[in-house]
């Protein structure tokens, strides 16, 4: 244990998840996006771990698991599903940002009996563009986000490396979740930043409308990294959603 945080790894199919676990209670799994890392959730873990056991992932190829090739969206989803089964985690809440939300949707489709709730933050999965066009939006995205977070974005992108980022972006833009959405059985909350220039708000509304019973919220003045730009509002929405769904 390091300061109340337990460090774990899980390996399957020659890929490794790096996992940080803290707190006690129903399981919540935080999945970062393309070029991200577990550090992107540092403003959220303290609030979520007060009443939940929180698992913060570094996906293969990113963060503390950077010394390997990044997996495709579908391969990363299978790896997380294998880990959930190995840990025998049930009634799980998956919280995914951007590519992490895309992955969370696929995990929920693989294990509907284990995934009880989904929180999709500025999730990819419906985005239709090219990796080059997406990359051209990055400077604008950083300008509308929290300035103090830009060094973390740059450090994690450098750690992941250009090949992982290019292959990851190309893969997620080819992988649509459109056909999965009407079949989602997990209770779902979709959260978007009104100033998201990477995955536009219109896609968030479309995503939520296609998931049966999904709730949708926009956070004013927040950009793509919504849980960093507006952590207090984000945490409030997530905690309220989990309390409401537990009462159902």
PDB file of C-alpha atoms in Angstrom:
ATOM      1  CA  UNK A   1       0.000   0.000   0.000  1.00  0.00           C
ATOM      2  CA  UNK A   2       1.221   3.492  -0.872  1.00  0.00           C
ATOM      3  CA  UNK A   3      -0.644   6.248   0.973  1.00  0.00           C
ATOM      4  CA  UNK A   4      -3.840   4.189   1.005  1.00  0.00           C
ATOM      5  CA  UNK A   5      -3.487   3.312  -2.688  1.00  0.00           C
ATOM      6  CA  UNK A   6      -2.856  -0.294  -3.658  1.00  0.00           C
ATOM      7  CA  UNK A   7      -0.896  -0.847  -6.871  1.00  0.00           C
ATOM      8  CA  UNK A   8      -1.761  -3.860  -9.032  1.00  0.00           C
ATOM      9  CA  UNK A   9      -1.126  -5.174 -12.518  1.00  0.00           C
ATOM     10  CA  UNK A  10      -3.125  -7.563 -14.648  1.00  0.00           C
ATOM     11  CA  UNK A  11      -1.666  -9.315 -17.661  1.00  0.00           C
ATOM     12  CA  UNK A  12      -3.427 -11.279 -20.388  1.00  0.00           C
ATOM     13  CA  UNK A  13      -2.766 -11.822 -24.093  1.00  0.00           C
ATOM     14  CA  UNK A  14       0.687 -10.176 -23.795  1.00  0.00           C
ATOM     15  CA  UNK A  15      -0.782  -6.877 -22.600  1.00  0.00           C
ATOM     16  CA  UNK A  16      -0.780  -5.340 -19.125  1.00  0.00           C
ATOM     17  CA  UNK A  17      -3.195  -3.131 -17.241  1.00  0.00           C
ATOM     18  CA  UNK A  18      -1.769  -0.986 -14.456  1.00  0.00           C
ATOM     19  CA  UNK A  19      -4.341  -0.537 -11.679  1.00  0.00           C
ATOM     20  CA  UNK A  20      -4.513   1.720  -8.621  1.00  0.00           C
ATOM     21  CA  UNK A  21      -7.128   0.778  -6.037  1.00  0.00           C
ATOM     22  CA  UNK A  22      -8.386   2.895  -3.163  1.00  0.00           C
ATOM     23  CA  UNK A  23     -11.488   3.210  -0.993  1.00  0.00           C
ATOM     24  CA  UNK A  24     -14.118   0.721   0.153  1.00  0.00           C
ATOM     25  CA  UNK A  25     -17.578   0.075  -1.251  1.00  0.00           C
ATOM     26  CA  UNK A  26     -19.221  -0.685  -4.604  1.00  0.00           C
ATOM     27  CA  UNK A  27     -16.631  -0.799  -7.423  1.00  0.00           C
ATOM     28  CA  UNK A  28     -16.036   2.165  -9.716  1.00  0.00           C
ATOM     29  CA  UNK A  29     -13.560   1.804 -12.588  1.00  0.00           C
ATOM     30  CA  UNK A  30     -12.035   4.927 -14.182  1.00  0.00           C
ATOM     31  CA  UNK A  31     -10.815   4.577 -17.786  1.00  0.00           C
ATOM     32  CA  UNK A  32      -8.771   7.386 -19.356  1.00  0.00           C
ATOM     33  CA  UNK A  33      -8.787   8.415 -23.003  1.00  0.00           C
ATOM     34  CA  UNK A  34      -6.294   8.508 -25.857  1.00  0.00           C
ATOM     35  CA  UNK A  35      -2.933   9.933 -24.701  1.00  0.00           C
ATOM     36  CA  UNK A  36      -4.237  10.080 -21.136  1.00  0.00           C
ATOM     37  CA  UNK A  37      -3.309   8.321 -17.908  1.00  0.00           C
ATOM     38  CA  UNK A  38      -4.568   7.603 -14.416  1.00  0.00           C
ATOM     39  CA  UNK A  39      -3.320  11.066 -13.412  1.00  0.00           C
ATOM     40  CA  UNK A  40      -6.185  12.667 -15.317  1.00  0.00           C
ATOM     41  CA  UNK A  41      -8.560  11.543 -12.522  1.00  0.00           C
ATOM     42  CA  UNK A  42      -6.677  13.012  -9.569  1.00  0.00           C
ATOM     43  CA  UNK A  43      -9.409  15.618  -8.886  1.00  0.00           C
ATOM     44  CA  UNK A  44     -12.101  12.926  -8.939  1.00  0.00           C
ATOM     45  CA  UNK A  45     -10.704   9.977  -6.982  1.00  0.00           C
ATOM     46  CA  UNK A  46     -10.868  11.652  -3.521  1.00  0.00           C
ATOM     47  CA  UNK A  47     -14.588  12.397  -3.912  1.00  0.00           C
ATOM     48  CA  UNK A  48     -15.508   9.048  -5.471  1.00  0.00           C
ATOM     49  CA  UNK A  49     -13.482   6.948  -3.021  1.00  0.00           C
ATOM     50  CA  UNK A  50     -15.334   8.249   0.049  1.00  0.00           C
ATOM     51  CA  UNK A  51     -18.118   5.727  -0.527  1.00  0.00           C
ATOM     52  CA  UNK A  52     -16.761   3.492  -3.291  1.00  0.00           C
ATOM     53  CA  UNK A  53     -13.824   1.251  -4.069  1.00  0.00           C
ATOM     54  CA  UNK A  54     -12.181   3.075  -6.958  1.00  0.00           C
ATOM     55  CA  UNK A  55      -9.992   1.366  -9.547  1.00  0.00           C
ATOM     56  CA  UNK A  56      -7.992   3.770 -11.717  1.00  0.00           C
ATOM     57  CA  UNK A  57      -6.547   2.196 -14.851  1.00  0.00           C
ATOM     58  CA  UNK A  58      -3.506   2.942 -16.974  1.00  0.00           C
ATOM     59  CA  UNK A  59      -4.266   1.270 -20.298  1.00  0.00           C
ATOM     60  CA  UNK A  60      -1.564  -0.678 -22.111  1.00  0.00           C
ATOM     61  CA  UNK A  61       0.705   1.831 -23.854  1.00  0.00           C
ATOM     62  CA  UNK A  62      -0.177   4.789 -21.612  1.00  0.00           C
ATOM     63  CA  UNK A  63       0.733   6.268 -18.225  1.00  0.00           C
ATOM     64  CA  UNK A  64       2.484   3.771 -15.968  1.00  0.00           C
ATOM     65  CA  UNK A  65       1.843   1.018 -18.541  1.00  0.00           C
ATOM     66  CA  UNK A  66       3.623   2.890 -21.337  1.00  0.00           C
ATOM     67  CA  UNK A  67       6.345   0.319 -22.058  1.00  0.00           C
ATOM     68  CA  UNK A  68       4.179  -1.619 -24.505  1.00  0.00           C
ATOM     69  CA  UNK A  69       2.171  -1.167 -27.652  1.00  0.00           C
ATOM     70  CA  UNK A  70      -1.273   0.343 -27.192  1.00  0.00           C
ATOM     71  CA  UNK A  71      -4.206  -1.962 -27.859  1.00  0.00           C
ATOM     72  CA  UNK A  72      -7.129  -1.389 -30.170  1.00  0.00           C
ATOM     73  CA  UNK A  73     -10.403  -0.277 -28.588  1.00  0.00           C
ATOM     74  CA  UNK A  74     -11.826  -3.777 -28.854  1.00  0.00           C
ATOM     75  CA  UNK A  75      -8.678  -5.490 -27.533  1.00  0.00           C
ATOM     76  CA  UNK A  76      -8.505  -3.063 -24.593  1.00  0.00           C
ATOM     77  CA  UNK A  77     -12.186  -3.786 -23.883  1.00  0.00           C
ATOM     78  CA  UNK A  78     -11.539  -7.535 -23.813  1.00  0.00           C
ATOM     79  CA  UNK A  79      -8.556  -7.061 -21.489  1.00  0.00           C
ATOM     80  CA  UNK A  80     -10.633  -5.012 -19.037  1.00  0.00           C
ATOM     81  CA  UNK A  81     -13.461  -7.550 -19.254  1.00  0.00           C
ATOM     82  CA  UNK A  82     -10.995 -10.362 -18.466  1.00  0.00           C
ATOM     83  CA  UNK A  83      -9.728  -8.382 -15.467  1.00  0.00           C
ATOM     84  CA  UNK A  84     -13.266  -7.757 -14.143  1.00  0.00           C
ATOM     85  CA  UNK A  85     -13.960 -11.502 -14.352  1.00  0.00           C
ATOM     86  CA  UNK A  86     -10.621 -12.405 -12.733  1.00  0.00           C
ATOM     87  CA  UNK A  87     -11.352 -10.008  -9.852  1.00  0.00           C
ATOM     88  CA  UNK A  88     -14.985 -11.200  -9.710  1.00  0.00           C
ATOM     89  CA  UNK A  89     -16.203  -7.603  -9.668  1.00  0.00           C
ATOM     90  CA  UNK A  90     -19.983  -7.203  -9.970  1.00  0.00           C
ATOM     91  CA  UNK A  91     -22.405  -4.257  -9.982  1.00  0.00           C
ATOM     92  CA  UNK A  92     -19.589  -2.227 -11.494  1.00  0.00           C
ATOM     93  CA  UNK A  93     -19.771   1.430 -12.491  1.00  0.00           C
ATOM     94  CA  UNK A  94     -17.528   2.168 -15.472  1.00  0.00           C
ATOM     95  CA  UNK A  95     -16.526   5.819 -15.872  1.00  0.00           C
ATOM     96  CA  UNK A  96     -14.822   6.459 -19.194  1.00  0.00           C
ATOM     97  CA  UNK A  97     -13.437   9.640 -20.736  1.00  0.00           C
ATOM     98  CA  UNK A  98     -13.211  10.059 -24.519  1.00  0.00           C
ATOM     99  CA  UNK A  99     -11.669   6.815 -25.831  1.00  0.00           C
ATOM    100  CA  UNK A 100     -12.195   5.445 -22.312  1.00  0.00           C
ATOM    101  CA  UNK A 101     -15.946   5.961 -22.706  1.00  0.00           C
ATOM    102  CA  UNK A 102     -15.791   4.203 -26.061  1.00  0.00           C
ATOM    103  CA  UNK A 103     -14.015   1.280 -24.357  1.00  0.00           C
ATOM    104  CA  UNK A 104     -16.486   1.319 -21.445  1.00  0.00           C
ATOM    105  CA  UNK A 105     -19.387   0.861 -23.866  1.00  0.00           C
ATOM    106  CA  UNK A 106     -17.730  -2.192 -25.370  1.00  0.00           C
ATOM    107  CA  UNK A 107     -16.943  -3.655 -21.935  1.00  0.00           C
ATOM    108  CA  UNK A 108     -20.588  -3.200 -20.956  1.00  0.00           C
ATOM    109  CA  UNK A 109     -21.623  -5.069 -24.112  1.00  0.00           C
ATOM    110  CA  UNK A 110     -19.242  -7.921 -23.262  1.00  0.00           C
ATOM    111  CA  UNK A 111     -20.297  -8.188 -19.590  1.00  0.00           C
ATOM    112  CA  UNK A 112     -23.842  -6.856 -19.142  1.00  0.00           C
ATOM    113  CA  UNK A 113     -24.248  -9.057 -16.072  1.00  0.00           C
ATOM    114  CA  UNK A 114     -21.351  -7.305 -14.297  1.00  0.00           C
ATOM    115  CA  UNK A 115     -21.575  -3.689 -15.528  1.00  0.00           C
ATOM    116  CA  UNK A 116     -24.452  -1.982 -13.736  1.00  0.00           C
ATOM    117  CA  UNK A 117     -23.766   1.670 -14.567  1.00  0.00           C
ATOM    118  CA  UNK A 118     -21.949   3.678 -17.221  1.00  0.00           C
ATOM    119  CA  UNK A 119     -20.708   7.250 -17.024  1.00  0.00           C
ATOM    120  CA  UNK A 120     -19.602   8.438 -20.461  1.00  0.00           C
ATOM    121  CA  UNK A 121     -17.614  11.686 -20.435  1.00  0.00           C
ATOM    122  CA  UNK A 122     -17.096  13.244 -23.870  1.00  0.00           C
ATOM    123  CA  UNK A 123     -16.944   9.700 -25.241  1.00  0.00           C
ATOM    124  CA  UNK A 124     -15.722   8.857 -28.706  1.00  0.00           C
ATOM    125  CA  UNK A 125     -17.464   6.083 -30.616  1.00  0.00           C
ATOM    126  CA  UNK A 126     -19.582   8.156 -32.987  1.00  0.00           C
ATOM    127  CA  UNK A 127     -16.844  10.535 -34.153  1.00  0.00           C
ATOM    128  CA  UNK A 128     -16.295  10.502 -37.916  1.00  0.00           C
ATOM    129  CA  UNK A 129     -13.163  12.315 -39.027  1.00  0.00           C
ATOM    130  CA  UNK A 130      -9.549  11.549 -39.918  1.00  0.00           C
ATOM    131  CA  UNK A 131      -6.633  11.328 -37.463  1.00  0.00           C
ATOM    132  CA  UNK A 132      -5.055  14.334 -39.191  1.00  0.00           C
ATOM    133  CA  UNK A 133      -8.158  16.515 -38.828  1.00  0.00           C
ATOM    134  CA  UNK A 134      -8.543  15.425 -35.202  1.00  0.00           C
ATOM    135  CA  UNK A 135      -4.906  16.351 -34.510  1.00  0.00           C
ATOM    136  CA  UNK A 136      -5.428  19.805 -36.010  1.00  0.00           C
ATOM    137  CA  UNK A 137      -8.084  20.496 -33.365  1.00  0.00           C
ATOM    138  CA  UNK A 138      -5.738  19.744 -30.461  1.00  0.00           C
ATOM    139  CA  UNK A 139      -4.234  23.248 -30.073  1.00  0.00           C
ATOM    140  CA  UNK A 140      -7.730  24.777 -29.894  1.00  0.00           C
ATOM    141  CA  UNK A 141      -8.816  22.081 -27.433  1.00  0.00           C
ATOM    142  CA  UNK A 142      -5.913  22.903 -25.124  1.00  0.00           C
ATOM    143  CA  UNK A 143      -6.687  26.625 -25.311  1.00  0.00           C
ATOM    144  CA  UNK A 144     -10.293  26.171 -24.154  1.00  0.00           C
ATOM    145  CA  UNK A 145      -9.373  23.729 -21.383  1.00  0.00           C
ATOM    146  CA  UNK A 146      -7.703  24.333 -18.027  1.00  0.00           C
ATOM    147  CA  UNK A 147      -4.282  25.939 -18.789  1.00  0.00           C
ATOM    148  CA  UNK A 148      -2.578  24.366 -15.767  1.00  0.00           C
ATOM    149  CA  UNK A 149      -3.386  20.911 -17.164  1.00  0.00           C
ATOM    150  CA  UNK A 150      -1.558  21.416 -20.488  1.00  0.00           C
ATOM    151  CA  UNK A 151       1.835  20.207 -19.128  1.00  0.00           C
ATOM    152  CA  UNK A 152       0.208  16.946 -17.993  1.00  0.00           C
ATOM    153  CA  UNK A 153      -1.387  16.469 -21.434  1.00  0.00           C
ATOM    154  CA  UNK A 154       1.972  17.030 -23.129  1.00  0.00           C
ATOM    155  CA  UNK A 155       3.900  14.782 -20.714  1.00  0.00           C
ATOM    156  CA  UNK A 156       1.458  11.880 -21.117  1.00  0.00           C
ATOM    157  CA  UNK A 157       1.386  12.262 -24.911  1.00  0.00           C
ATOM    158  CA  UNK A 158       5.198  12.161 -25.022  1.00  0.00           C
ATOM    159  CA  UNK A 159       5.257   9.108 -22.792  1.00  0.00           C
ATOM    160  CA  UNK A 160       2.734   7.261 -24.969  1.00  0.00           C
ATOM    161  CA  UNK A 161       4.705   8.160 -28.099  1.00  0.00           C
ATOM    162  CA  UNK A 162       3.612   9.143 -31.614  1.00  0.00           C
ATOM    163  CA  UNK A 163       3.087   5.595 -32.892  1.00  0.00           C
ATOM    164  CA  UNK A 164       0.737   4.631 -30.067  1.00  0.00           C
ATOM    165  CA  UNK A 165      -1.194   7.864 -30.502  1.00  0.00           C
ATOM    166  CA  UNK A 166      -1.481   7.537 -34.289  1.00  0.00           C
ATOM    167  CA  UNK A 167      -2.513   3.877 -34.200  1.00  0.00           C
ATOM    168  CA  UNK A 168      -4.902   4.559 -31.311  1.00  0.00           C
ATOM    169  CA  UNK A 169      -6.569   7.504 -33.058  1.00  0.00           C
ATOM    170  CA  UNK A 170      -6.845   5.601 -36.348  1.00  0.00           C
ATOM    171  CA  UNK A 171      -8.416   2.604 -34.623  1.00  0.00           C
ATOM    172  CA  UNK A 172     -10.978   4.475 -32.530  1.00  0.00           C
ATOM    173  CA  UNK A 173     -12.098   6.491 -35.562  1.00  0.00           C
ATOM    174  CA  UNK A 174     -12.738   3.227 -37.447  1.00  0.00           C
ATOM    175  CA  UNK A 175     -14.632   1.626 -34.562  1.00  0.00           C
ATOM    176  CA  UNK A 176     -18.227   2.853 -34.306  1.00  0.00           C
ATOM    177  CA  UNK A 177     -20.474   1.939 -31.373  1.00  0.00           C
ATOM    178  CA  UNK A 178     -23.642   3.027 -33.205  1.00  0.00           C
ATOM    179  CA  UNK A 179     -25.102  -0.495 -33.374  1.00  0.00           C
ATOM    180  CA  UNK A 180     -24.349  -1.178 -29.683  1.00  0.00           C
ATOM    181  CA  UNK A 181     -26.189   1.798 -28.240  1.00  0.00           C
ATOM    182  CA  UNK A 182     -29.816   0.568 -28.423  1.00  0.00           C
ATOM    183  CA  UNK A 183     -28.728  -2.637 -26.660  1.00  0.00           C
ATOM    184  CA  UNK A 184     -27.046  -0.974 -23.657  1.00  0.00           C
ATOM    185  CA  UNK A 185     -28.683  -2.343 -20.512  1.00  0.00           C
ATOM    186  CA  UNK A 186     -26.536  -0.496 -17.953  1.00  0.00           C
ATOM    187  CA  UNK A 187     -27.983   2.645 -16.397  1.00  0.00           C
ATOM    188  CA  UNK A 188     -26.151   5.429 -18.182  1.00  0.00           C
ATOM    189  CA  UNK A 189     -25.111   9.016 -17.526  1.00  0.00           C
ATOM    190  CA  UNK A 190     -23.602  11.021 -20.391  1.00  0.00           C
ATOM    191  CA  UNK A 191     -21.613  14.147 -19.442  1.00  0.00           C
ATOM    192  CA  UNK A 192     -20.222  16.669 -21.935  1.00  0.00           C
ATOM    193  CA  UNK A 193     -18.337  19.938 -21.784  1.00  0.00           C
ATOM    194  CA  UNK A 194     -20.084  22.682 -23.754  1.00  0.00           C
ATOM    195  CA  UNK A 195     -16.722  23.816 -25.156  1.00  0.00           C
ATOM    196  CA  UNK A 196     -15.554  20.402 -26.362  1.00  0.00           C
ATOM    197  CA  UNK A 197     -13.955  20.928 -29.778  1.00  0.00           C
ATOM    198  CA  UNK A 198     -12.591  17.385 -30.160  1.00  0.00           C
ATOM    199  CA  UNK A 199     -15.876  15.488 -29.771  1.00  0.00           C
ATOM    200  CA  UNK A 200     -18.626  18.061 -30.394  1.00  0.00           C
ATOM    201  CA  UNK A 201     -21.608  18.454 -28.082  1.00  0.00           C
ATOM    202  CA  UNK A 202     -23.967  17.354 -30.871  1.00  0.00           C
ATOM    203  CA  UNK A 203     -22.405  13.889 -30.731  1.00  0.00           C
ATOM    204  CA  UNK A 204     -22.973  13.743 -26.977  1.00  0.00           C
ATOM    205  CA  UNK A 205     -26.657  14.468 -27.446  1.00  0.00           C
ATOM    206  CA  UNK A 206     -26.891  11.858 -30.206  1.00  0.00           C
ATOM    207  CA  UNK A 207     -25.099   9.291 -28.060  1.00  0.00           C
ATOM    208  CA  UNK A 208     -27.391   9.837 -25.077  1.00  0.00           C
ATOM    209  CA  UNK A 209     -30.540   9.781 -27.211  1.00  0.00           C
ATOM    210  CA  UNK A 210     -29.581   6.370 -28.637  1.00  0.00           C
ATOM    211  CA  UNK A 211     -29.062   4.684 -25.225  1.00  0.00           C
ATOM    212  CA  UNK A 212     -32.295   3.539 -23.560  1.00  0.00           C
ATOM    213  CA  UNK A 213     -33.039   5.652 -20.486  1.00  0.00           C
ATOM    214  CA  UNK A 214     -29.721   7.544 -20.546  1.00  0.00           C
ATOM    215  CA  UNK A 215     -29.402  10.810 -18.640  1.00  0.00           C
ATOM    216  CA  UNK A 216     -27.546  13.685 -20.278  1.00  0.00           C
ATOM    217  CA  UNK A 217     -25.821  16.723 -18.757  1.00  0.00           C
ATOM    218  CA  UNK A 218     -23.659  19.481 -20.214  1.00  0.00           C
ATOM    219  CA  UNK A 219     -21.230  21.402 -18.027  1.00  0.00           C
ATOM    220  CA  UNK A 220     -20.917  25.069 -19.058  1.00  0.00           C
ATOM    221  CA  UNK A 221     -17.468  26.390 -20.031  1.00  0.00           C
ATOM    222  CA  UNK A 222     -15.844  22.947 -19.712  1.00  0.00           C
ATOM    223  CA  UNK A 223     -13.851  21.539 -22.620  1.00  0.00           C
ATOM    224  CA  UNK A 224     -13.017  18.021 -23.712  1.00  0.00           C
ATOM    225  CA  UNK A 225     -11.294  16.988 -20.470  1.00  0.00           C
ATOM    226  CA  UNK A 226     -14.477  17.746 -18.579  1.00  0.00           C
ATOM    227  CA  UNK A 227     -13.533  16.017 -15.299  1.00  0.00           C
ATOM    228  CA  UNK A 228     -10.420  18.228 -15.080  1.00  0.00           C
ATOM    229  CA  UNK A 229     -11.993  21.464 -16.308  1.00  0.00           C
ATOM    230  CA  UNK A 230     -14.944  21.241 -13.883  1.00  0.00           C
ATOM    231  CA  UNK A 231     -14.132  18.585 -11.269  1.00  0.00           C
ATOM    232  CA  UNK A 232     -16.617  19.736  -8.617  1.00  0.00           C
ATOM    233  CA  UNK A 233     -19.549  19.726 -11.042  1.00  0.00           C
ATOM    234  CA  UNK A 234     -18.419  16.438 -12.579  1.00  0.00           C
ATOM    235  CA  UNK A 235     -18.078  14.735  -9.194  1.00  0.00           C
ATOM    236  CA  UNK A 236     -21.478  16.015  -8.083  1.00  0.00           C
ATOM    237  CA  UNK A 237     -23.167  14.621 -11.190  1.00  0.00           C
ATOM    238  CA  UNK A 238     -21.485  11.228 -10.911  1.00  0.00           C
ATOM    239  CA  UNK A 239     -22.142  10.796  -7.184  1.00  0.00           C
ATOM    240  CA  UNK A 240     -25.760  11.906  -7.525  1.00  0.00           C
ATOM    241  CA  UNK A 241     -26.281   9.496 -10.430  1.00  0.00           C
ATOM    242  CA  UNK A 242     -24.849   6.569  -8.476  1.00  0.00           C
ATOM    243  CA  UNK A 243     -27.013   7.334  -5.439  1.00  0.00           C
ATOM    244  CA  UNK A 244     -30.143   7.640  -7.581  1.00  0.00           C
ATOM    245  CA  UNK A 245     -29.462   4.416  -9.457  1.00  0.00           C
ATOM    246  CA  UNK A 246     -28.739   2.524  -6.224  1.00  0.00           C
ATOM    247  CA  UNK A 247     -32.180   3.527  -4.988  1.00  0.00           C
ATOM    248  CA  UNK A 248     -33.938   2.190  -8.103  1.00  0.00           C
TER     249      UNK A 248
END
